[in-house]
mmCIF file of C-alpha atoms in Angstrom:
data_model
loop_
_atom_site.group_PDB
_atom_site.id
_atom_site.type_symbol
_atom_site.label_atom_id
_atom_site.label_comp_id
_atom_site.label_asym_id
_atom_site.label_seq_id
_atom_site.Cartn_x
_atom_site.Cartn_y
_atom_site.Cartn_z
ATOM 1 C CA MET A 1 33.634 5.228 4.489
ATOM 2 C CA THR A 2 30.273 3.468 4.740
ATOM 3 C CA ASN A 3 27.775 3.191 1.925
ATOM 4 C CA LYS A 4 24.629 4.575 3.587
ATOM 5 C CA THR A 5 21.438 4.219 1.566
ATOM 6 C CA THR A 6 18.678 6.749 2.066
ATOM 7 C CA GLN A 7 15.230 5.422 2.874
ATOM 8 C CA ILE A 8 12.185 7.342 1.660
ATOM 9 C CA GLN A 9 8.901 6.193 3.153
ATOM 10 C CA ALA A 10 5.168 6.775 2.747
ATOM 11 C CA THR A 11 2.395 5.167 4.779
ATOM 12 C CA GLY A 12 -1.360 4.882 4.379
ATOM 13 C CA LYS A 13 -3.249 3.948 7.535
ATOM 14 C CA TYR A 14 -6.742 2.715 8.338
ATOM 15 C CA LEU A 15 -7.553 1.904 4.702
ATOM 16 C CA ARG A 16 -10.745 -0.064 4.066
ATOM 17 C CA LEU A 17 -8.996 -2.821 2.151
ATOM 18 C CA SER A 18 -8.335 -6.464 2.864
ATOM 19 C CA THR A 19 -4.734 -7.138 3.881
ATOM 20 C CA ALA A 20 -4.472 -10.337 1.825
ATOM 21 C CA LYS A 21 -5.786 -8.712 -1.360
ATOM 22 C CA THR A 22 -3.490 -5.721 -0.850
ATOM 23 C CA ARG A 23 -0.421 -7.941 -0.404
ATOM 24 C CA ARG A 24 -1.214 -9.645 -3.707
ATOM 25 C CA VAL A 25 -0.834 -6.281 -5.490
ATOM 26 C CA LEU A 26 2.211 -5.181 -3.448
ATOM 27 C CA ASP A 27 4.078 -8.369 -4.387
ATOM 28 C CA GLN A 28 3.860 -7.319 -8.047
ATOM 29 C CA ILE A 29 5.763 -4.053 -7.505
ATOM 30 C CA LYS A 30 8.441 -5.062 -4.970
ATOM 31 C CA GLY A 31 11.943 -4.497 -6.340
ATOM 32 C CA LYS A 32 10.706 -2.583 -9.383
ATOM 33 C CA LYS A 33 11.760 0.918 -10.420
ATOM 34 C CA TYR A 34 9.437 3.779 -9.469
ATOM 35 C CA GLN A 35 8.218 4.592 -13.000
ATOM 36 C CA GLU A 36 7.687 0.918 -13.853
ATOM 37 C CA ALA A 37 5.657 0.336 -10.678
ATOM 38 C CA ILE A 38 3.419 3.352 -11.396
ATOM 39 C CA LEU A 39 2.760 1.948 -14.867
ATOM 40 C CA ILE A 40 1.933 -1.527 -13.492
ATOM 41 C CA LEU A 41 -0.484 -0.102 -10.912
ATOM 42 C CA GLU A 42 -2.196 2.106 -13.471
ATOM 43 C CA PHE A 43 -3.305 -0.874 -15.564
ATOM 44 C CA MET A 44 -4.143 -3.304 -12.734
ATOM 45 C CA THR A 45 -7.849 -3.920 -12.243
ATOM 46 C CA TYR A 46 -7.731 -4.654 -8.505
ATOM 47 C CA LYS A 47 -9.318 -2.257 -6.007
ATOM 48 C CA PRO A 48 -6.160 -1.748 -3.846
ATOM 49 C CA SER A 49 -4.034 -0.712 -6.842
ATOM 50 C CA LYS A 50 -5.528 2.811 -6.940
ATOM 51 C CA THR A 51 -4.751 3.406 -3.253
ATOM 52 C CA ILE A 52 -1.272 1.875 -3.523
ATOM 53 C CA LYS A 53 -0.520 4.124 -6.497
ATOM 54 C CA LYS A 54 -1.415 7.191 -4.403
ATOM 55 C CA ILE A 55 0.889 6.057 -1.583
ATOM 56 C CA LEU A 56 3.698 5.340 -4.057
ATOM 57 C CA GLU A 57 3.301 8.809 -5.598
ATOM 58 C CA SER A 58 3.446 10.289 -2.101
ATOM 59 C CA ALA A 59 6.728 8.455 -1.472
ATOM 60 C CA GLY A 60 8.042 9.785 -4.797
ATOM 61 C CA ASN A 61 7.131 13.327 -3.797
ATOM 62 C CA ASN A 62 8.871 12.794 -0.443
ATOM 63 C CA ALA A 63 11.999 11.908 -2.448
ATOM 64 C CA LEU A 64 11.640 15.117 -4.481
ATOM 65 C CA ASN A 65 11.571 17.087 -1.221
ATOM 66 C CA LEU A 66 14.934 15.496 -0.374
ATOM 67 C CA LYS A 67 16.288 16.519 -3.835
ATOM 68 C CA TYR A 68 16.319 13.027 -5.388
ATOM 69 C CA GLU A 69 15.256 12.226 -8.941
ATOM 70 C CA LYS A 70 12.247 9.933 -9.407
ATOM 71 C CA GLN A 71 13.963 7.886 -12.139
ATOM 72 C CA ASN A 72 16.645 6.790 -9.609
ATOM 73 C CA LEU A 73 14.155 5.310 -7.123
ATOM 74 C CA ILE A 74 13.601 1.607 -6.490
ATOM 75 C CA ILE A 75 10.907 0.068 -4.289
ATOM 76 C CA GLN A 76 12.904 -1.486 -1.467
ATOM 77 C CA GLN A 77 9.984 -2.650 0.693
ATOM 78 C CA ALA A 78 6.226 -2.715 0.272
ATOM 79 C CA PHE A 79 4.074 -4.350 2.897
ATOM 80 C CA ALA A 80 0.568 -4.297 4.375
ATOM 81 C CA ASN A 81 -0.207 -4.882 8.033
ATOM 82 C CA ASP A 82 -3.563 -5.531 9.672
ATOM 83 C CA GLY A 83 -5.441 -2.552 11.032
ATOM 84 C CA PRO A 84 -8.366 -2.614 13.437
ATOM 85 C CA LYS A 85 -11.473 -4.459 12.272
ATOM 86 C CA LEU A 86 -14.768 -2.577 12.063
ATOM 87 C CA LYS A 87 -17.452 -4.598 13.857
ATOM 88 C CA ARG A 88 -20.904 -4.594 12.264
ATOM 89 C CA PHE A 89 -24.037 -6.738 12.604
ATOM 90 C CA GLN A 90 -26.235 -8.276 9.909
ATOM 91 C CA PRO A 91 -29.840 -8.862 11.010
ATOM 92 C CA ARG A 92 -31.062 -12.418 10.475
ATOM 93 C CA ALA A 93 -34.299 -14.343 10.944
ATOM 94 C CA GLN A 94 -36.060 -14.639 14.332
ATOM 95 C CA GLY A 95 -34.274 -11.691 15.917
ATOM 96 C CA ARG A 96 -30.765 -13.068 15.536
ATOM 97 C CA ALA A 97 -27.785 -11.039 14.425
ATOM 98 C CA PHE A 98 -24.656 -12.257 12.657
ATOM 99 C CA ARG A 99 -21.413 -10.441 13.248
ATOM 100 C CA ILE A 100 -19.535 -8.974 10.272
ATOM 101 C CA GLN A 101 -15.927 -7.861 10.568
ATOM 102 C CA LYS A 102 -14.808 -5.324 8.001
ATOM 103 C CA PRO A 103 -11.009 -5.334 7.712
ATOM 104 C CA THR A 104 -8.691 -2.342 7.524
ATOM 105 C CA CYS A 105 -4.985 -2.276 6.727
ATOM 106 C CA HIS A 106 -1.898 -0.094 6.935
ATOM 107 C CA ILE A 107 0.270 0.080 3.783
ATOM 108 C CA THR A 108 3.928 1.122 3.967
ATOM 109 C CA ILE A 109 6.210 1.680 0.961
ATOM 110 C CA ASN A 110 9.960 2.259 1.338
ATOM 111 C CA LEU A 111 11.995 3.565 -1.587
ATOM 112 C CA SER A 112 15.762 3.611 -1.954
ATOM 113 C CA ILE A 113 18.174 5.342 -4.285
ATOM 114 C CA ASN A 114 20.069 3.485 -7.036
#
């Protein structure tokens, strides 16, 4: 008999957040219990924490659909990958234009059962 752990996943794609700043928040909740992570994200002042909280709640609701209790969930993985960069131009003096790259990211959160 093998001990198979169930993976519950939620993903947010093409989010207008910096990958580095998002990873800083995700590192705070890795390995934490579901309820504890929600509480941490609620009181964080960083911009990505609101979006990450929504994705985490979505993963929790996915677990409810599979008949698992939210208090038994642990954040197994939480990572942010680079998305496509939005290319924009900033007008400068004498007809020049400077290029601005606005980053996007994809956030994935995997939960597992105790």
